[in-house]
Amino acid sequence: PLRYKAHLLLGELEEGRGRPHRARRHYQAALAAVRRQQKDLTITLSPDFLEDKSGPLHALLRLELAAGRAEAAFAALERYKSQILLTHLTNRERLVWPQEDASVRALSAELTRLREEHRLLYRLSSEARLPGQEEPQIDPSEAGRRLQACEKRMRAVTEQLYLRSMGDGGSHPAPNPTLAEIQQGLRPGDRLLEYVTDGDRIWLFVVDPDRIEVLQLPGRIETVQPLVENLYFNLQFALQLGVEEAATAGLSREAMGLGQALYDALLAPAAPHIAAAERLVVVPYGLLHYLPFNLLHDGKRYLIERHELLLLPAAGLLTRPAPARPPGALILAHSAGGRLPQVEREAAALKDLLPGRLYVEKDAGRGRLAAPPVQILHIAAHGEHRLDRPDLSYIQLADGQLYGDDLLQHDLSYELVVLSACETGQAAVRRGEELIGLGRGVLNAGAGALLASLWPVDDRATAGWMPLFYRGLEAGRSKAAALRAVQQHILAGDPGRHPAFWGAFQLIGDAGPLSGGREGAPPALA
């Protein structure tokens, strides 16, 4: 910590004296000290540690961009972002709790008990009464107090479990992908769009297999943030009204206008660079991790109508080979006590398309994830993202709630994981670019790609279009092309449909086809 602070202070002094070369060296040394410390922290402690460590990155980017050194600025940004993700992926064994350890088994048993208590207290603190009861068992304010204590203890137990999984040995060094290596992961028709902000200004790196350019965008965080917030308010209001309500048409026009304002602020200056691109690989930063880029609108069409879209938490993920698994699917479907009546229909339709194992209702338990991975894992169930405690976001299965920590205890190196549930793609974004949510658990557990939702989804609509997505995959289309084809198909049939009812699902990770497929086959949407 002292070395980091000393180099940061010296960098600021040298920059103030007009000595950019010396300042650059000190900022680089400060970031190197952060990386050395971060790599030996547990996944629970790393986000808090990185919360106030972005200062030297922003200062270094400012110097490199002022000097016109786009490659050096991109390299600094990617070292910072990829280090976080690739450290976890390179040291997967440090995320798995060693169950042969008696103390781990005792802590796991305590965590199971705490989670059951938490489930009850959470309902009591947020509802006036439990279903079927005339009066609550505990006063909601008392339940809230006990809930906070329970969550504090759950956090302490999980930290102890991760500390035991780290053992006495150090971590393996994470790879440090270069610009050239990242460019090799792009196809000729791809454009990588990587954003960065210092909390005010926004820059966009535009990368193709041969070149890199950086653009300072006209939009600023203070103007972009309310646009993103208003878009989500619009989406939530449309979901409350329903797809058939006449008022939803007006909301759809408003959403389109917000999408156009966001396009102007974040993408319009790059239009000449991406006009011929087949696929856009988007790497957000900060607030932009919450933005559904497929809803950006250029005044004529949504972005998803012009390009395939892929999201990555860091561009360095392009350098990792995608897993190849035996054909087949593991499908889990749980209706949350009948609240999602269409999930069984969704699962049954997929079983006809995807050879594999189907487990429904009481058979769709967390233990099914212990099976060896195949090409596809599809979970259709109730999900909830906790804004206040993203580490406690969950998917409800037959034998309890499946948290991000649970996902890390399994080998999820499927070629594609589909979380057909509400808000499974949401994550809390810390200032250190750590993403906390279910998606992080899936990717850190080895998944090649993740299809997840950014907001609550209608189970009837999802049951209707999921088979279309899988038919595209079976026809040999890439994952990105299959998702785009489905969203285009919905818009073609109903151009005015509100994006709340077609745009929730986003693809993260590997965009390519399933192994054994042939990319470029026509979509199968009939």
XYZ file of C-alpha atoms in Angstrom:
526
model
C 0.000 0.000 0.000
C 2.816 2.451 0.815
C 4.550 1.747 -2.489
C 1.312 2.343 -4.396
C 0.620 5.617 -2.585
C 4.217 6.817 -2.986
C 4.269 6.210 -6.736
C 0.856 7.819 -7.171
C 1.997 10.923 -5.275
C 5.275 11.125 -7.203
C 3.399 10.733 -10.486
C 1.084 13.602 -9.585
C 4.064 15.773 -8.625
C 5.929 15.019 -11.849
C 2.824 15.648 -13.924
C 2.316 18.974 -12.149
C 5.902 19.932 -13.013
C 5.288 19.214 -16.681
C 7.379 16.016 -16.780
C 5.038 13.520 -18.490
C 7.695 10.823 -19.043
C 8.588 10.656 -15.346
C 4.926 10.879 -14.354
C 4.123 8.005 -16.717
C 6.739 5.764 -15.081
C 5.379 6.434 -11.597
C 1.759 5.808 -12.635
C 2.818 2.525 -14.243
C 4.654 1.560 -11.037
C 1.572 2.413 -8.959
C -0.607 0.185 -11.145
C 1.962 -2.619 -10.953
C 1.820 -2.418 -7.155
C -1.978 -2.670 -7.307
C -1.761 -5.766 -9.531
C 0.711 -7.454 -7.182
C -1.604 -6.901 -4.228
C -4.830 -7.737 -6.041
C -3.741 -11.128 -7.362
C -3.480 -12.594 -3.853
C -6.844 -11.348 -2.586
C -9.953 -13.504 -2.446
C -12.730 -12.814 -4.928
C -14.787 -11.381 -2.042
C -12.093 -8.887 -0.976
C -10.801 -7.807 -4.387
C -13.716 -5.442 -5.299
C -13.396 -3.424 -2.075
C -9.620 -3.217 -2.484
C -9.915 -1.904 -6.061
C -12.670 0.600 -5.241
C -10.262 3.561 -4.853
C -7.381 2.357 -7.066
C -8.431 3.756 -10.450
C -6.599 7.082 -9.966
C -3.275 6.093 -11.572
C -5.096 4.398 -14.486
C -7.046 7.542 -15.333
C -3.913 9.683 -14.950
C -1.898 7.375 -17.191
C -4.645 7.316 -19.813
C -4.776 11.108 -19.727
C -1.036 11.330 -20.442
C -1.038 8.687 -23.187
C -4.072 10.139 -24.963
C -2.713 13.689 -24.768
C 0.472 12.422 -26.437
C -1.498 10.637 -29.176
C -0.326 7.198 -27.966
C -3.523 5.209 -28.588
C -1.809 1.798 -28.406
C -0.132 2.604 -25.092
C -3.414 3.899 -23.639
C -5.287 0.781 -24.773
C -2.564 -1.475 -23.325
C -2.785 0.280 -19.939
C -6.571 -0.033 -19.887
C -6.544 -3.705 -20.832
C -3.811 -4.605 -18.335
C -6.049 -3.117 -15.664
C -9.293 -4.767 -16.810
C -8.015 -8.130 -18.011
C -5.895 -8.643 -14.904
C -9.022 -8.890 -12.769
C -10.892 -11.369 -14.959
C -7.934 -13.447 -16.177
C -6.500 -13.805 -12.656
C -9.723 -15.521 -11.580
C -9.864 -17.702 -14.708
C -6.190 -18.676 -14.477
C -6.570 -19.619 -10.811
C -9.937 -21.377 -10.924
C -8.885 -23.804 -8.176
C -8.639 -20.867 -5.738
C -12.382 -20.268 -6.141
C -13.437 -23.830 -5.231
C -13.965 -24.607 -1.559
C -12.000 -27.782 -0.624
C -14.690 -30.055 0.802
C -12.130 -32.590 2.025
C -11.214 -30.041 4.717
C -13.277 -30.595 7.891
C -13.350 -26.870 8.703
C -14.678 -26.142 5.194
C -17.445 -28.695 5.635
C -18.420 -27.068 8.942
C -18.448 -23.601 7.375
C -20.469 -24.893 4.405
C -23.037 -26.366 6.775
C -23.271 -23.049 8.627
C -23.683 -21.203 5.321
C -26.515 -23.531 4.325
C -28.292 -22.831 7.609
C -27.729 -19.082 7.281
C -29.112 -19.076 3.746
C -32.317 -20.780 4.833
C -32.713 -18.241 7.630
C -31.921 -15.474 5.148
C -34.576 -16.677 2.707
C -37.259 -16.453 5.383
C -36.084 -13.109 6.797
C -35.844 -11.559 3.338
C -39.478 -12.383 2.617
C -40.608 -11.180 6.040
C -38.753 -7.873 5.719
C -40.141 -7.166 2.256
C -43.706 -8.476 2.624
C -46.426 -7.722 5.153
C -47.071 -11.430 5.640
C -46.153 -14.820 4.296
C -48.564 -16.453 1.847
C -51.315 -18.285 3.727
C -50.717 -16.456 7.009
C -52.958 -13.781 8.475
C -50.177 -12.114 10.471
C -46.407 -12.046 9.959
C -44.374 -14.239 12.273
C -41.924 -11.385 12.949
C -42.407 -7.635 12.743
C -40.934 -6.476 9.383
C -38.586 -3.961 11.076
C -37.257 -6.670 13.404
C -36.912 -9.017 10.426
C -34.908 -6.320 8.631
C -32.525 -5.931 11.564
C -31.987 -9.675 11.807
C -31.584 -9.847 8.033
C -28.662 -7.409 8.126
C -26.969 -9.446 10.840
C -27.540 -12.650 8.866
C -26.088 -11.139 5.672
C -23.044 -9.862 7.561
C -22.378 -13.343 8.933
C -22.921 -14.926 5.493
C -20.286 -12.582 4.045
C -17.843 -13.503 6.821
C -18.379 -17.235 6.241
C -17.879 -17.008 2.470
C -14.678 -14.988 2.989
C -13.368 -17.705 5.306
C -14.252 -20.363 2.729
C -12.382 -18.543 -0.045
C -9.384 -17.989 2.235
C -9.210 -21.741 2.830
C -9.458 -22.454 -0.893
C -6.397 -20.278 -1.551
C -4.145 -22.533 0.492
C -0.510 -21.657 1.230
C 0.717 -21.345 -2.362
C 0.697 -18.179 -4.434
C -1.431 -17.614 -7.486
C -0.385 -18.362 -11.044
C 0.409 -15.202 -12.998
C -2.426 -14.156 -15.275
C -1.631 -13.665 -18.966
C -1.176 -10.092 -20.130
C -2.743 -9.974 -23.607
C -1.162 -7.572 -26.083
C -3.019 -5.510 -28.652
C -1.738 -7.822 -31.396
C -3.049 -10.901 -29.571
C -6.443 -9.256 -29.062
C -6.573 -8.297 -32.743
C -5.906 -11.939 -33.680
C -9.130 -12.812 -31.868
C -11.121 -10.592 -34.241
C -12.502 -11.702 -37.607
C -12.091 -9.430 -40.670
C -15.690 -8.217 -40.284
C -15.397 -7.470 -36.546
C -14.922 -4.143 -34.819
C -13.957 -3.957 -31.165
C -15.434 -0.964 -29.343
C -13.863 -0.437 -25.931
C -14.995 2.448 -23.750
C -13.256 4.181 -20.875
C -14.176 7.178 -18.743
C -12.468 9.174 -16.034
C -15.819 9.894 -14.412
C -16.540 12.788 -16.769
C -15.155 12.447 -20.303
C -15.670 9.311 -22.390
C -13.215 7.829 -24.895
C -13.829 5.055 -27.381
C -11.137 2.753 -28.772
C -12.090 1.379 -32.191
C -10.048 -1.713 -33.030
C -10.092 -3.918 -36.125
C -7.664 -6.737 -37.004
C -5.156 -4.216 -38.409
C -5.681 -0.812 -36.790
C -6.578 1.026 -33.606
C -8.050 4.508 -33.256
C -9.283 6.431 -30.245
C -12.109 8.958 -30.253
C -13.079 11.408 -27.526
C -16.865 11.273 -27.544
C -19.180 14.279 -27.292
C -21.233 12.621 -24.583
C -20.185 13.020 -20.953
C -21.111 10.850 -17.999
C -23.295 13.594 -16.498
C -25.460 13.575 -19.637
C -25.321 9.843 -20.391
C -26.277 8.653 -16.901
C -29.793 10.206 -16.861
C -30.412 8.809 -20.351
C -29.593 5.291 -19.144
C -31.738 5.766 -16.028
C -34.676 7.086 -18.066
C -34.374 4.168 -20.483
C -34.640 1.679 -17.613
C -37.592 3.586 -16.150
C -39.267 3.385 -19.558
C -38.589 -0.366 -19.799
C -39.966 -1.051 -16.336
C -43.111 1.004 -17.017
C -43.716 -0.886 -20.270
C -43.339 -4.218 -18.474
C -45.923 -3.135 -15.891
C -48.412 -2.124 -18.594
C -47.919 -5.256 -20.701
C -47.245 -5.836 -24.360
C -50.894 -5.518 -25.423
C -51.617 -2.133 -23.804
C -52.166 0.759 -26.234
C -50.095 3.088 -24.026
C -47.061 0.888 -24.641
C -46.823 2.235 -28.213
C -46.080 5.728 -26.889
C -43.488 4.308 -24.525
C -41.913 2.481 -27.456
C -41.435 5.770 -29.330
C -39.948 7.324 -26.203
C -37.561 4.378 -25.788
C -36.510 4.780 -29.399
C -35.781 8.474 -28.773
C -33.668 7.632 -25.725
C -31.833 5.020 -27.785
C -31.108 7.652 -30.431
C -29.788 10.137 -27.842
C -27.490 7.423 -26.475
C -26.362 6.523 -29.998
C -25.477 10.167 -30.673
C -23.516 10.411 -27.418
C -21.699 7.071 -27.552
C -21.492 5.758 -31.099
C -22.259 8.340 -33.801
C -18.618 9.560 -34.086
C -17.556 5.960 -34.810
C -20.206 5.422 -37.519
C -17.706 5.612 -40.434
C -15.488 3.029 -38.717
C -18.268 0.488 -38.101
C -20.516 0.955 -41.145
C -19.204 -2.193 -42.879
C -18.805 -4.265 -39.697
C -20.763 -7.487 -39.413
C -20.156 -7.871 -35.674
C -19.495 -5.302 -32.951
C -17.590 -6.538 -29.896
C -18.424 -4.052 -27.137
C -16.333 -3.686 -23.977
C -18.155 -1.266 -21.651
C -16.701 0.678 -18.744
C -18.344 1.799 -15.531
C -21.928 2.943 -16.011
C -21.987 1.583 -19.582
C -22.019 -2.001 -18.283
C -25.712 -1.369 -17.510
C -26.547 -0.167 -21.024
C -28.381 -2.499 -23.473
C -26.363 -1.574 -26.561
C -28.778 -3.437 -28.824
C -31.338 -0.677 -28.114
C -29.153 2.146 -29.427
C -30.929 3.672 -32.428
C -29.417 5.650 -35.302
C -32.719 7.271 -36.286
C -33.612 4.542 -38.768
C -32.858 1.207 -37.126
C -31.811 -0.323 -33.847
C -28.155 -1.274 -33.581
C -29.055 -4.976 -33.426
C -30.735 -4.631 -36.829
C -27.460 -3.459 -38.374
C -24.874 -5.597 -36.551
C -24.369 -8.714 -34.496
C -23.481 -7.705 -30.932
C -21.223 -9.305 -28.372
C -20.397 -7.961 -24.909
C -17.118 -8.606 -23.100
C -16.050 -7.513 -19.612
C -12.484 -7.158 -20.974
C -11.053 -7.440 -24.485
C -8.430 -9.874 -23.202
C -11.154 -12.519 -23.105
C -10.791 -12.712 -26.909
C -7.413 -14.399 -26.418
C -8.826 -17.367 -24.486
C -9.808 -20.419 -26.524
C -13.486 -21.322 -26.312
C -14.259 -24.687 -24.674
C -15.311 -27.572 -26.924
C -17.650 -30.084 -25.307
C -19.583 -33.208 -26.364
C -22.921 -32.477 -28.071
C -25.934 -32.261 -25.810
C -27.663 -30.094 -23.256
C -28.466 -30.043 -19.557
C -31.855 -28.340 -19.100
C -33.228 -27.334 -15.678
C -36.739 -25.867 -15.410
C -38.385 -24.693 -12.191
C -41.608 -22.665 -12.093
C -41.093 -21.132 -8.611
C -44.252 -22.652 -7.215
C -46.259 -22.068 -10.373
C -45.383 -18.362 -10.737
C -43.721 -19.122 -14.096
C -46.206 -21.443 -15.777
C -44.449 -21.377 -19.169
C -41.033 -22.698 -18.122
C -42.089 -26.340 -18.516
C -43.329 -25.591 -22.037
C -40.040 -23.830 -22.778
C -38.009 -26.765 -21.474
C -40.103 -29.346 -23.319
C -39.683 -27.462 -26.602
C -35.923 -27.339 -26.091
C -35.775 -31.059 -25.265
C -37.186 -31.755 -28.725
C -34.414 -29.631 -30.257
C -31.454 -30.468 -28.021
C -30.528 -34.031 -27.139
C -29.620 -34.290 -23.495
C -31.046 -34.383 -20.004
C -34.154 -32.507 -18.870
C -34.991 -32.012 -15.179
C -38.240 -30.293 -14.258
C -39.672 -28.923 -10.991
C -38.668 -31.070 -7.999
C -35.940 -32.764 -10.035
C -34.353 -29.436 -11.074
C -31.999 -29.095 -8.128
C -28.612 -27.478 -7.632
C -26.890 -30.850 -7.473
C -27.525 -31.375 -11.208
C -24.698 -28.921 -11.898
C -22.203 -31.547 -10.710
C -22.618 -33.378 -14.043
C -19.722 -33.145 -16.536
C -20.261 -30.181 -18.897
C -21.639 -30.690 -22.402
C -22.284 -28.034 -25.044
C -25.249 -26.246 -23.455
C -26.557 -25.547 -19.966
C -30.047 -24.014 -20.001
C -31.711 -22.910 -16.765
C -35.313 -21.642 -16.936
C -36.333 -20.409 -13.484
C -37.057 -17.391 -11.310
C -34.104 -15.066 -10.768
C -33.565 -11.930 -8.737
C -30.775 -9.343 -8.843
C -30.124 -7.599 -5.519
C -29.149 -3.976 -6.133
C -28.126 -3.549 -2.492
C -26.259 -6.860 -2.229
C -25.364 -8.116 -5.729
C -23.414 -11.022 -4.237
C -26.764 -12.325 -2.960
C -28.436 -12.346 -6.375
C -29.829 -15.795 -7.048
C -31.748 -18.255 -9.225
C -34.467 -20.270 -7.484
C -34.220 -24.035 -8.033
C -36.083 -26.921 -6.425
C -33.746 -27.340 -3.453
C -33.019 -23.677 -2.763
C -31.450 -20.529 -4.104
C -28.443 -20.779 -6.406
C -25.993 -17.934 -5.702
C -22.912 -16.780 -7.580
C -20.687 -18.469 -4.975
C -22.481 -21.767 -5.688
C -21.795 -21.436 -9.413
C -18.060 -21.134 -8.703
C -18.070 -24.511 -6.952
C -18.896 -26.292 -10.228
C -17.176 -26.828 -13.540
C -19.392 -24.776 -15.837
C -17.119 -24.934 -18.882
C -20.085 -25.426 -21.182
C -19.808 -23.850 -24.608
C -22.933 -21.845 -23.793
C -24.814 -21.174 -20.557
C -28.323 -19.720 -20.945
C -29.912 -18.217 -17.835
C -33.534 -17.871 -18.920
C -34.571 -15.924 -15.852
C -35.090 -12.336 -14.767
C -32.123 -9.964 -14.419
C -29.473 -12.689 -14.647
C -27.257 -10.403 -16.736
C -27.346 -7.572 -14.222
C -24.204 -6.856 -12.227
C -23.026 -4.237 -9.803
C -20.033 -2.434 -11.287
C -17.370 -1.392 -8.819
C -14.925 1.391 -9.637
C -12.214 -1.225 -10.071
C -14.267 -2.705 -12.944
C -15.164 -5.762 -10.870
C -18.624 -7.005 -11.909
C -20.594 -8.625 -9.083
C -23.564 -10.779 -10.031
C -24.600 -14.151 -11.374
C -22.916 -13.551 -14.731
C -19.537 -13.178 -13.064
C -20.041 -16.553 -11.376
C -20.866 -18.245 -14.680
C -17.875 -16.808 -16.544
C -15.428 -17.383 -13.698
C -16.662 -20.976 -13.475
C -15.383 -21.515 -17.021
C -18.357 -20.929 -19.346
C -17.415 -20.086 -22.921
C -20.433 -17.827 -23.405
C -23.397 -16.586 -21.396
C -26.842 -15.545 -22.591
C -28.584 -13.590 -19.836
C -31.219 -10.890 -19.312
C -30.776 -7.286 -18.176
C -34.326 -6.875 -16.843
C -37.366 -8.979 -15.851
C -38.572 -11.082 -18.763
C -42.022 -12.401 -19.576
C -41.933 -16.197 -19.357
C -44.498 -16.609 -22.161
C -42.496 -14.460 -24.605
C -39.240 -16.161 -23.599
C -40.749 -19.613 -24.085
C -41.728 -18.533 -27.588
C -38.403 -17.227 -28.825
C -35.881 -19.523 -27.098
C -36.602 -22.369 -29.578
C -35.940 -19.920 -32.429
C -32.537 -19.108 -30.949
C -31.614 -22.778 -30.651
C -32.788 -23.546 -34.178
C -30.330 -20.913 -35.354
C -27.537 -22.631 -33.430
C -28.538 -26.037 -34.780
C -28.416 -24.591 -38.302
C -24.772 -23.664 -37.683
C -25.147 -19.968 -36.976
C -22.838 -18.314 -34.469
C -24.301 -17.494 -31.072
C -24.212 -13.775 -31.885
C -25.888 -14.306 -35.276
C -28.575 -16.569 -33.782
C -29.459 -13.974 -31.122
C -29.555 -11.168 -33.674
C -31.742 -13.234 -36.021
C -34.330 -13.811 -33.276
C -34.525 -10.140 -32.316
C -34.747 -9.160 -36.001
C -37.483 -11.754 -36.482
C -39.571 -10.261 -33.668
C -39.123 -6.725 -34.982
C -39.996 -7.779 -38.528
C -43.300 -9.215 -37.304
C -44.090 -6.233 -35.054
C -41.886 -3.180 -35.824
C -43.473 -1.109 -33.064
C -43.059 -3.669 -30.295
C -41.522 -2.164 -27.205
C -37.907 -3.299 -26.663
C -38.830 -4.385 -23.131
C -40.416 -7.441 -24.765
C -37.606 -8.402 -27.153
C -34.318 -6.794 -26.092
C -33.500 -8.096 -22.601
C -31.116 -10.908 -23.526
C -27.452 -10.115 -24.134
C -24.596 -12.382 -25.251
C -21.356 -12.269 -23.266
C -18.185 -14.240 -24.058
C -17.508 -16.330 -27.141
C -19.620 -15.339 -30.154
C -18.798 -18.294 -32.401
C -20.928 -21.310 -33.327
C -21.138 -24.454 -31.250
C -18.224 -26.803 -31.872
C -18.842 -28.934 -34.923
C -21.043 -26.230 -36.456
C -20.392 -24.239 -39.602
C -20.653 -20.491 -39.136
C -22.533 -18.708 -41.850
C -25.469 -21.093 -42.364
C -28.841 -19.387 -42.884
C -31.075 -18.814 -39.851
C -33.879 -21.272 -39.177
C -36.763 -19.195 -37.882
C -39.703 -20.755 -39.651
